[in-house]
Amino acid sequence: MKNNPLSFSVNLRINKNQNQSSQFDYWILLSVVLLCSFGLAMIYSSSNSLEMTIRQGIYFLAGLIGMLILAFSNHRKMEVFYLHSFWPVLLLLFFVLLFPSENSETKRWIDLGLFTFQPSELMRFILPISAASFLTRNLETKIKDMWLVIILTFFCFYLVAIQPDLGTSLIILLAGLLPVIIAGFPWIYIFLGGFITILFLPIIWISLYEYQKQRILTLFNPEADIYGAGWNIVQSKIAVGSGGLFGKGFLNGSQSQLNFIPESHSDFIFSVVAEEFGLLGVCILFLIYGILIYRLLLVSIYSPNKFAKIVSGTLSIILLAYISINISMVIGLLPVVGMPLPFLSQGGTALIVNLLTIGIILSLRKEV
Amino acid sequence: MSAFDNKRDSNLVSRIIIFLSPFLILLFFAFIQILNLSYFQAEDFKTQSESNRLYQSKIAPQRGFIFDSNNILLVENNIQQDLEINPNFIENPTIFLRQISDLLEIDFNQIESDFYIRSTGKNAKEPYLLIKDLTEKQIAKLSVNLNKIKGAEIISSFSRNVLHKEVMAPVIGYVGNVSKEEIFNNPELKSYKSLKIGKTGVEKDFDKLLRGVMGFRIQERDSFGKLVRNISIEPPSKGKDLKLSIDFELQKKLLNDFKGRKGALVAIEPKTGLIRALISSPSYDPNLLNTINDYEEVKNLFSDKDSPLFNRAISGQYPPASTLKPFVGMAALEAKTISWEKEIFDSGEYLVEGDQRPYKGWKEGGHGNVDMKKAIVESSDVYFYSLAYDLTINNLSPFLEKFGYGEKSGLTKNESKGILPSRKWKLGYIGEAWFKGDTINMGIGQGYMTATPLQIAVAYAALANKGEIVQPRIIEKIGNSETVKIVKNNVFLSDDKNWKRIEEALLAVVEASNGTANNIYDRNIRIAGKTGTAQVKSIGETEYKLLREDKSLRDHALFVGYGPVENPKLVVVAIIENGESGSAVAAPIVRKAINLYSKNEK
C-alpha cells in the first residue's frame, strides 16, 4: 500500500498510532445521525404519536451505542464471532416459523415481551458478514466454500420467503450471494444463474401469494382500483407530486396528516418527506445518502483487507438496494414490497441492524 | 502484497461497482420520476390532494313556518337525526352494514337492499342518508361507537310537521323528495335535491319562498372520512314564514260538520279575496307523507277510493246547479230577453218544439206563474229553462265568463278551470254540434257545465261586491310584507239597480217563507244565498228513486251564501257530495260559518 496514490489514506496510516480519532470517519457518523434524526421528525409528523417517536428514538440511541462499540472493536478478533453467529440466527428463523407471534398474520416477529424483533432482519445483517468471514478463512477462496454459501443463502431465502416476506427474502438473497460474487465467483456461473432465474420467473410468479401478485399487477395500472390495492401507490404519488418544489412544510402534509397514506410512518415515509419538504427536501436526502454510501464504498476500495472489501461492498450495495427499491416503490416504479427506507422508516430491528452494519464498516475503516 | 493480489483486489472493487450500478440506475429513474411528479405534474397532484382532503357539502336551510290569520302556528319543522354514510370510506359493505344493523338493532336485509339499490345507481359515490330519524337510543349507541365505524356519520335534518294534520291538510299540502320530472321542469331544483319540496297546496305554490337558501360548508376530512375541521361555512338562510288568511278556529269548527261526509267548503272575504276557510273532506294527515315511515299507510292513502288527497275545494268539478240561476237571470236581463216583472207559467215541465222529451222541473206540478224573483226564491227550473232557451248559448257563455266561470281564479296553479260550455267547446271536446237542449240544461247549471267550489265562491263574491271580481288569495303575509288585493275584473250591468234586486231575491231564498233555504233564517245575521242540487246522473224523478239506493249516485247538495247582507264579510260555498238537499245539509254549514266569522269580526 506504499504506492497508494491517495494521500489521505497514506496520512491515515502515518497517523495510525498518534490519533485514534483521525481514523474514524466522521462523515459517516454525521450522515447517519442526520438521517436518523430526520427520520424521527418524519415519524412524528406522519404518526402524530409522540410515543412511537420516543420509542424509535430509544432504538436509535441503542443502535448508536451498539454502532460505536462495534466501530471501536477489533474486527479481526470479531471475525470468528461473525463466522459462527450465522447458526444461531438460522435457528431463530426456524423458531419464528414454528412459534409465530400471535399478534401478526405473518410469521416474522419474535416477541420478547418488552420488544419484538425480526430474525430475518438479523439474518440479512449477519449473513454477508459471516459469509465474508467464511470465504476469507484461507488466503485463496475455495469454490467449494462458495457453493456452500450459495446453498445456505437459498435456504435462508426460502425460510424468509414463506413467512411470507418477499422484500426481506430478496434482500437476504442479495446479502448471501453478493459476498460470493464479490469474492470472485466465476462469471460464467453468475450468468448461468441469472439465465436460469429468468427461465424460472413464471414458476416464481405462480408460487407468489395472491396479494403479492396483486401488488405487482397494480403497478401497471394503479388507478384501476383506487380504493383497493392501488390505493397506496395513488395516494403516495399524490403526496409526492403535491409537495412540489418546496413542500407543504413540516407537519403540514395533508396526505400524511390526514392518513391518506397507509404505513406513512414506515414503508411510505419517503412520501411524507417529499410532501412536506418537496423536491428540495428529496435532493437533500439524496445528498446525505450519497455521502454515506460514498464513504462506505471508500472503505471497500481502499481497505487492503479482503474481508473488509467484501463486507463493506456487500453492505453498501444492500443499503443502496434498500434506498432505491423503497423509493421506487413509493413513487410507483416497483411493486409494493415490505422494504423500509434505511434510517428513516419506523421499525426498531431494521434501524438497529442498519446502525450495527455501519458500526462494522467503521471498524473496518480503521484498517485502512 | 503481490501484483496478483492487487489485480484480484481491483477485480473485487469492479465487481462491487458492477453490482452497485443497477441500483444506481434504479435510483436515477426514481429521481426522474420524482422530478416528473413534483415539478412537471405538481399542479395536478396539488389539486388531487386538495380534493382528497376537502369536502364541500350543503347545509340544508330550515323551511319557513306557516301561521294562520291569527298567528296560530300551523306548520313547523322537527329536528331529526339521520345516519349519513359515505360510500367512499366503506371498505367492506357487508361488514359495515352488519355493524350498523347490530348496533341499531335494525333488519340487516332491509339496509342491505337499500345500500345496494343506492350503490348501483348513478350517484353511487355520493354520501346519502341510510337511516332516517334515529331514536334517542340509537343516537346514544352510535355516538359511542361511531369512531370505530368508517364512513358513517350522524347529521341532523329537518322534517316538516303539520300541527293540526287533517284540519289544515287541503290548504297546506305536503312535501316530498324532488323528482326527476320536477328537475327537468325546473333545473334550479337540482341544487335542492337533498331537500324535500312542496308537492301540493301552499307548500307547493310557495315552495320557492318557504324553501330558503342552501348553505355551504367546506370541511377537511381525513382518509377515514372523519371531520378534521371546518374550513369555511356559509350558513343557510331559513325560508320565509307565511301567514295564511285561513282562520284556523273557523276551519276547525267547520270541518266538524264534514265528519263522515265527502265535500268541500270555501269561505272567502269578498272585499279582500282572502280565503278564511278551505275544506276538502275527507282529509288526511300530511305528516304521513312529509316523513314517510310506513309505506303501507301511504299506499292506502293514495288508493283510498274517497280520494282524500284530492282537493275538492279547488279541483272538484261539480255542476253549479241552481246556484247558477241568478247569473242566468242577470244574463237574460242584460240581453233584455226578460224583465223582472214578466211572468212565466211553470207547469212542472218545459217543452220545446221538435223535442219529444219534456224538460222536467224539480217540483212535481211546478210553481205556477213565476217572475224572476219568485223563480230564484223557489228555484223554478222551468223559468230558467225558458230563459236560457231565449237567451241562447252565444249570450249566456260570455256573460258567465265575466264572473270567472271556466277559468282559473288565480289562487293556485293546481286548481281546475271547470267547464264553461260554448259551441266551440262542444265541437272541440265532444265533437258534436251544440243543441238547443244543451242551452236549456245549462239554464239550471246542469249538463256540460261544471265549476269548482272556489269558482262559485268567487262568482258570488262578485255579487256581494256588486260587480267587483277579486282574485282569491290564501296568503296574508310573506315574511313581513303583506300581500295585496287584486281586482281581476269589474262587471257592469246596464242597470245598476239589478245588483240590489238580485241580492233581494237571494235574501228571500233564506228569509221568505217560500224560500228554499228558509230553514237557516236568522234575523240577526242576514244571509243572501242560493241552494243547489247537482245531479250526479241526469234522469227523471222515478228513476232517481231507484237510483238513490246507491249512495254514491245521490245528488250533491250545494249552498252558497254571503252575509251579513248589509256589509258582506264572508262568502261561503258548501258542497256535500251525495247530500241530496242543499237547504238541509249544506245551508246550515254556511250559516254556521258566517255566524262564527261575523261574531269573531266584532
mmCIF file of N, CA, C and O in Angstrom, chain A residues 83-128:
data_model
loop_
_atom_site.group_PDB
_atom_site.id
_atom_site.type_symbol
_atom_site.label_atom_id
_atom_site.label_comp_id
_atom_site.label_asym_id
_atom_site.label_seq_id
_atom_site.Cartn_x
_atom_site.Cartn_y
_atom_site.Cartn_z
ATOM 1 N N LEU A 83 -18.265 -15.355 12.079
ATOM 2 C CA LEU A 83 -18.329 -16.615 11.334
ATOM 3 C C LEU A 83 -19.362 -17.561 11.924
ATOM 4 O O LEU A 83 -20.149 -18.173 11.218
ATOM 5 N N HIS A 84 -19.398 -17.636 13.251
ATOM 6 C CA HIS A 84 -20.277 -18.636 13.872
ATOM 7 C C HIS A 84 -21.653 -18.106 14.225
ATOM 8 O O HIS A 84 -22.559 -18.892 14.518
ATOM 9 N N SER A 85 -21.826 -16.786 14.186
ATOM 10 C CA SER A 85 -23.141 -16.237 14.593
ATOM 11 C C SER A 85 -24.235 -16.545 13.568
ATOM 12 O O SER A 85 -25.408 -16.357 13.837
ATOM 13 N N PHE A 86 -23.839 -17.025 12.390
ATOM 14 C CA PHE A 86 -24.859 -17.393 11.392
ATOM 15 C C PHE A 86 -25.824 -18.439 11.926
ATOM 16 O O PHE A 86 -27.035 -18.351 11.731
ATOM 17 N N TRP A 87 -25.253 -19.444 12.612
ATOM 18 C CA TRP A 87 -26.077 -20.602 13.012
ATOM 19 C C TRP A 87 -27.180 -20.249 14.000
ATOM 20 O O TRP A 87 -28.331 -20.645 13.780
ATOM 21 N N PRO A 88 -26.875 -19.509 15.093
ATOM 22 C CA PRO A 88 -27.995 -19.162 15.992
ATOM 23 C C PRO A 88 -29.082 -18.342 15.301
ATOM 24 O O PRO A 88 -30.272 -18.524 15.589
ATOM 25 N N VAL A 89 -28.698 -17.479 14.352
ATOM 26 C CA VAL A 89 -29.729 -16.684 13.649
ATOM 27 C C VAL A 89 -30.580 -17.592 12.773
ATOM 28 O O VAL A 89 -31.805 -17.418 12.655
ATOM 29 N N LEU A 90 -29.923 -18.605 12.170
ATOM 30 C CA LEU A 90 -30.676 -19.579 11.368
ATOM 31 C C LEU A 90 -31.702 -20.294 12.250
ATOM 32 O O LEU A 90 -32.858 -20.501 11.847
ATOM 33 N N LEU A 91 -31.261 -20.629 13.491
ATOM 34 C CA LEU A 91 -32.187 -21.268 14.433
ATOM 35 C C LEU A 91 -33.382 -20.360 14.720
ATOM 36 O O LEU A 91 -34.522 -20.813 14.779
ATOM 37 N N LEU A 92 -33.099 -19.058 14.872
ATOM 38 C CA LEU A 92 -34.173 -18.092 15.131
ATOM 39 C C LEU A 92 -35.179 -18.061 13.975
ATOM 40 O O LEU A 92 -36.381 -17.937 14.177
ATOM 41 N N LEU A 93 -34.642 -18.188 12.757
ATOM 42 C CA LEU A 93 -35.537 -18.212 11.587
ATOM 43 C C LEU A 93 -36.489 -19.393 11.641
ATOM 44 O O LEU A 93 -37.663 -19.280 11.299
ATOM 45 N N PHE A 94 -35.951 -20.541 12.078
ATOM 46 C CA PHE A 94 -36.817 -21.715 12.271
ATOM 47 C C PHE A 94 -37.846 -21.440 13.355
ATOM 48 O O PHE A 94 -39.025 -21.728 13.218
ATOM 49 N N PHE A 95 -37.305 -20.866 14.441
ATOM 50 C CA PHE A 95 -38.143 -20.621 15.603
ATOM 51 C C PHE A 95 -39.363 -19.771 15.240
ATOM 52 O O PHE A 95 -40.490 -20.068 15.630
ATOM 53 N N VAL A 96 -39.095 -18.706 14.468
ATOM 54 C CA VAL A 96 -40.185 -17.788 14.157
ATOM 55 C C VAL A 96 -41.227 -18.451 13.262
ATOM 56 O O VAL A 96 -42.402 -18.114 13.282
ATOM 57 N N LEU A 97 -40.795 -19.427 12.481
ATOM 58 C CA LEU A 97 -41.757 -20.155 11.647
ATOM 59 C C LEU A 97 -42.594 -21.120 12.475
ATOM 60 O O LEU A 97 -43.781 -21.289 12.236
ATOM 61 N N LEU A 98 -41.931 -21.737 13.469
ATOM 62 C CA LEU A 98 -42.620 -22.748 14.294
ATOM 63 C C LEU A 98 -43.474 -22.120 15.377
ATOM 64 O O LEU A 98 -44.558 -22.594 15.691
ATOM 65 N N PHE A 99 -42.963 -21.022 15.957
ATOM 66 C CA PHE A 99 -43.703 -20.368 17.039
ATOM 67 C C PHE A 99 -43.943 -18.901 16.705
ATOM 68 O O PHE A 99 -43.317 -18.022 17.281
ATOM 69 N N PRO A 100 -44.825 -18.666 15.772
ATOM 70 C CA PRO A 100 -45.030 -17.281 15.359
ATOM 71 C C PRO A 100 -45.690 -16.452 16.451
ATOM 72 O O PRO A 100 -46.438 -16.974 17.285
ATOM 73 N N SER A 101 -45.413 -15.175 16.434
ATOM 74 C CA SER A 101 -46.076 -14.240 17.348
ATOM 75 C C SER A 101 -47.550 -14.171 16.979
ATOM 76 O O SER A 101 -47.907 -14.159 15.812
ATOM 77 N N GLU A 102 -48.388 -14.129 17.994
ATOM 78 C CA GLU A 102 -49.828 -14.207 17.702
ATOM 79 C C GLU A 102 -50.414 -12.880 17.248
ATOM 80 O O GLU A 102 -51.540 -12.824 16.799
ATOM 81 N N ASN A 103 -49.618 -11.827 17.389
ATOM 82 C CA ASN A 103 -50.162 -10.512 17.067
ATOM 83 C C ASN A 103 -50.207 -10.215 15.577
ATOM 84 O O ASN A 103 -50.808 -9.276 15.142
ATOM 85 N N SER A 104 -49.520 -11.045 14.811
ATOM 86 C CA SER A 104 -49.381 -10.703 13.407
ATOM 87 C C SER A 104 -49.809 -11.851 12.519
ATOM 88 O O SER A 104 -49.746 -13.015 12.906
ATOM 89 N N GLU A 105 -50.251 -11.510 11.310
ATOM 90 C CA GLU A 105 -50.668 -12.539 10.366
ATOM 91 C C GLU A 105 -49.462 -13.251 9.768
ATOM 92 O O GLU A 105 -49.532 -14.418 9.407
ATOM 93 N N THR A 106 -48.362 -12.511 9.638
ATOM 94 C CA THR A 106 -47.175 -13.131 9.055
ATOM 95 C C THR A 106 -46.236 -13.570 10.171
ATOM 96 O O THR A 106 -46.227 -13.021 11.261
ATOM 97 N N LYS A 107 -45.428 -14.591 9.837
ATOM 98 C CA LYS A 107 -44.555 -15.182 10.861
ATOM 99 C C LYS A 107 -43.176 -14.530 10.798
ATOM 100 O O LYS A 107 -42.211 -15.141 10.400
ATOM 101 N N ARG A 108 -43.151 -13.250 11.192
ATOM 102 C CA ARG A 108 -41.904 -12.525 11.076
ATOM 103 C C ARG A 108 -41.288 -12.195 12.419
ATOM 104 O O ARG A 108 -40.103 -11.962 12.522
ATOM 105 N N TRP A 109 -42.116 -12.140 13.424
ATOM 106 C CA TRP A 109 -41.704 -11.499 14.665
ATOM 107 C C TRP A 109 -41.425 -12.478 15.790
ATOM 108 O O TRP A 109 -42.075 -13.512 15.904
ATOM 109 N N ILE A 110 -40.463 -12.112 16.596
ATOM 110 C CA ILE A 110 -40.277 -12.813 17.861
ATOM 111 C C ILE A 110 -40.616 -11.820 18.951
ATOM 112 O O ILE A 110 -40.107 -10.689 18.959
ATOM 113 N N ASP A 111 -41.506 -12.236 19.847
ATOM 114 C CA ASP A 111 -41.976 -11.326 20.880
ATOM 115 C C ASP A 111 -41.182 -11.571 22.155
ATOM 116 O O ASP A 111 -41.239 -12.649 22.740
ATOM 117 N N LEU A 112 -40.428 -10.596 22.551
ATOM 118 C CA LEU A 112 -39.641 -10.749 23.775
ATOM 119 C C LEU A 112 -40.257 -9.973 24.929
ATOM 120 O O LEU A 112 -39.570 -9.579 25.863
ATOM 121 N N GLY A 113 -41.536 -9.749 24.820
ATOM 122 C CA GLY A 113 -42.223 -9.036 25.902
ATOM 123 C C GLY A 113 -42.003 -7.551 25.799
ATOM 124 O O GLY A 113 -42.892 -6.824 25.383
ATOM 125 N N LEU A 114 -40.795 -7.120 26.168
ATOM 126 C CA LEU A 114 -40.503 -5.694 26.128
ATOM 127 C C LEU A 114 -40.521 -5.174 24.689
ATOM 128 O O LEU A 114 -41.023 -4.116 24.409
ATOM 129 N N PHE A 115 -39.920 -5.926 23.808
ATOM 130 C CA PHE A 115 -39.919 -5.522 22.395
ATOM 131 C C PHE A 115 -39.954 -6.750 21.507
ATOM 132 O O PHE A 115 -39.743 -7.877 21.953
ATOM 133 N N THR A 116 -40.271 -6.475 20.247
ATOM 134 C CA THR A 116 -40.299 -7.572 19.283
ATOM 135 C C THR A 116 -39.188 -7.340 18.278
ATOM 136 O O THR A 116 -38.750 -6.222 18.078
ATOM 137 N N PHE A 117 -38.703 -8.403 17.694
ATOM 138 C CA PHE A 117 -37.748 -8.190 16.609
ATOM 139 C C PHE A 117 -37.892 -9.247 15.536
ATOM 140 O O PHE A 117 -38.508 -10.286 15.722
ATOM 141 N N GLN A 118 -37.324 -8.927 14.360
ATOM 142 C CA GLN A 118 -37.453 -9.809 13.211
ATOM 143 C C GLN A 118 -36.139 -10.534 12.973
ATOM 144 O O GLN A 118 -35.147 -9.900 12.613
ATOM 145 N N PRO A 119 -36.111 -11.847 13.132
ATOM 146 C CA PRO A 119 -34.880 -12.606 12.859
ATOM 147 C C PRO A 119 -34.420 -12.425 11.416
ATOM 148 O O PRO A 119 -33.219 -12.483 11.145
ATOM 149 N N SER A 120 -35.381 -12.184 10.508
ATOM 150 C CA SER A 120 -34.973 -12.046 9.108
ATOM 151 C C SER A 120 -34.088 -10.808 8.927
ATOM 152 O O SER A 120 -33.169 -10.807 8.105
ATOM 153 N N GLU A 121 -34.402 -9.755 9.690
ATOM 154 C CA GLU A 121 -33.567 -8.551 9.638
ATOM 155 C C GLU A 121 -32.151 -8.856 10.142
ATOM 156 O O GLU A 121 -31.156 -8.390 9.596
ATOM 157 N N LEU A 122 -32.149 -9.643 11.217
ATOM 158 C CA LEU A 122 -30.864 -10.029 11.802
ATOM 159 C C LEU A 122 -30.058 -10.864 10.801
ATOM 160 O O LEU A 122 -28.843 -10.713 10.657
ATOM 161 N N MET A 123 -30.797 -11.702 10.078
ATOM 162 C CA MET A 123 -30.145 -12.588 9.130
ATOM 163 C C MET A 123 -29.508 -11.804 7.990
ATOM 164 O O MET A 123 -28.374 -12.055 7.592
ATOM 165 N N ARG A 124 -30.239 -10.827 7.476
ATOM 166 C CA ARG A 124 -29.688 -10.094 6.335
ATOM 167 C C ARG A 124 -28.479 -9.259 6.768
ATOM 168 O O ARG A 124 -27.676 -8.839 5.946
ATOM 169 N N PHE A 125 -28.329 -9.056 8.074
ATOM 170 C CA PHE A 125 -27.167 -8.364 8.619
ATOM 171 C C PHE A 125 -26.007 -9.333 8.835
ATOM 172 O O PHE A 125 -24.866 -9.101 8.442
ATOM 173 N N ILE A 126 -26.320 -10.478 9.438
ATOM 174 C CA ILE A 126 -25.294 -11.464 9.795
ATOM 175 C C ILE A 126 -24.771 -12.220 8.575
ATOM 176 O O ILE A 126 -23.575 -12.462 8.442
ATOM 177 N N LEU A 127 -25.700 -12.555 7.670
ATOM 178 C CA LEU A 127 -25.345 -13.430 6.547
ATOM 179 C C LEU A 127 -24.134 -12.941 5.746
ATOM 180 O O LEU A 127 -23.179 -13.695 5.566
ATOM 181 N N PRO A 128 -24.112 -11.693 5.276
ATOM 182 C CA PRO A 128 -22.951 -11.283 4.462
ATOM 183 C C PRO A 128 -21.663 -11.276 5.273
ATOM 184 O O PRO A 128 -20.592 -11.601 4.736
#
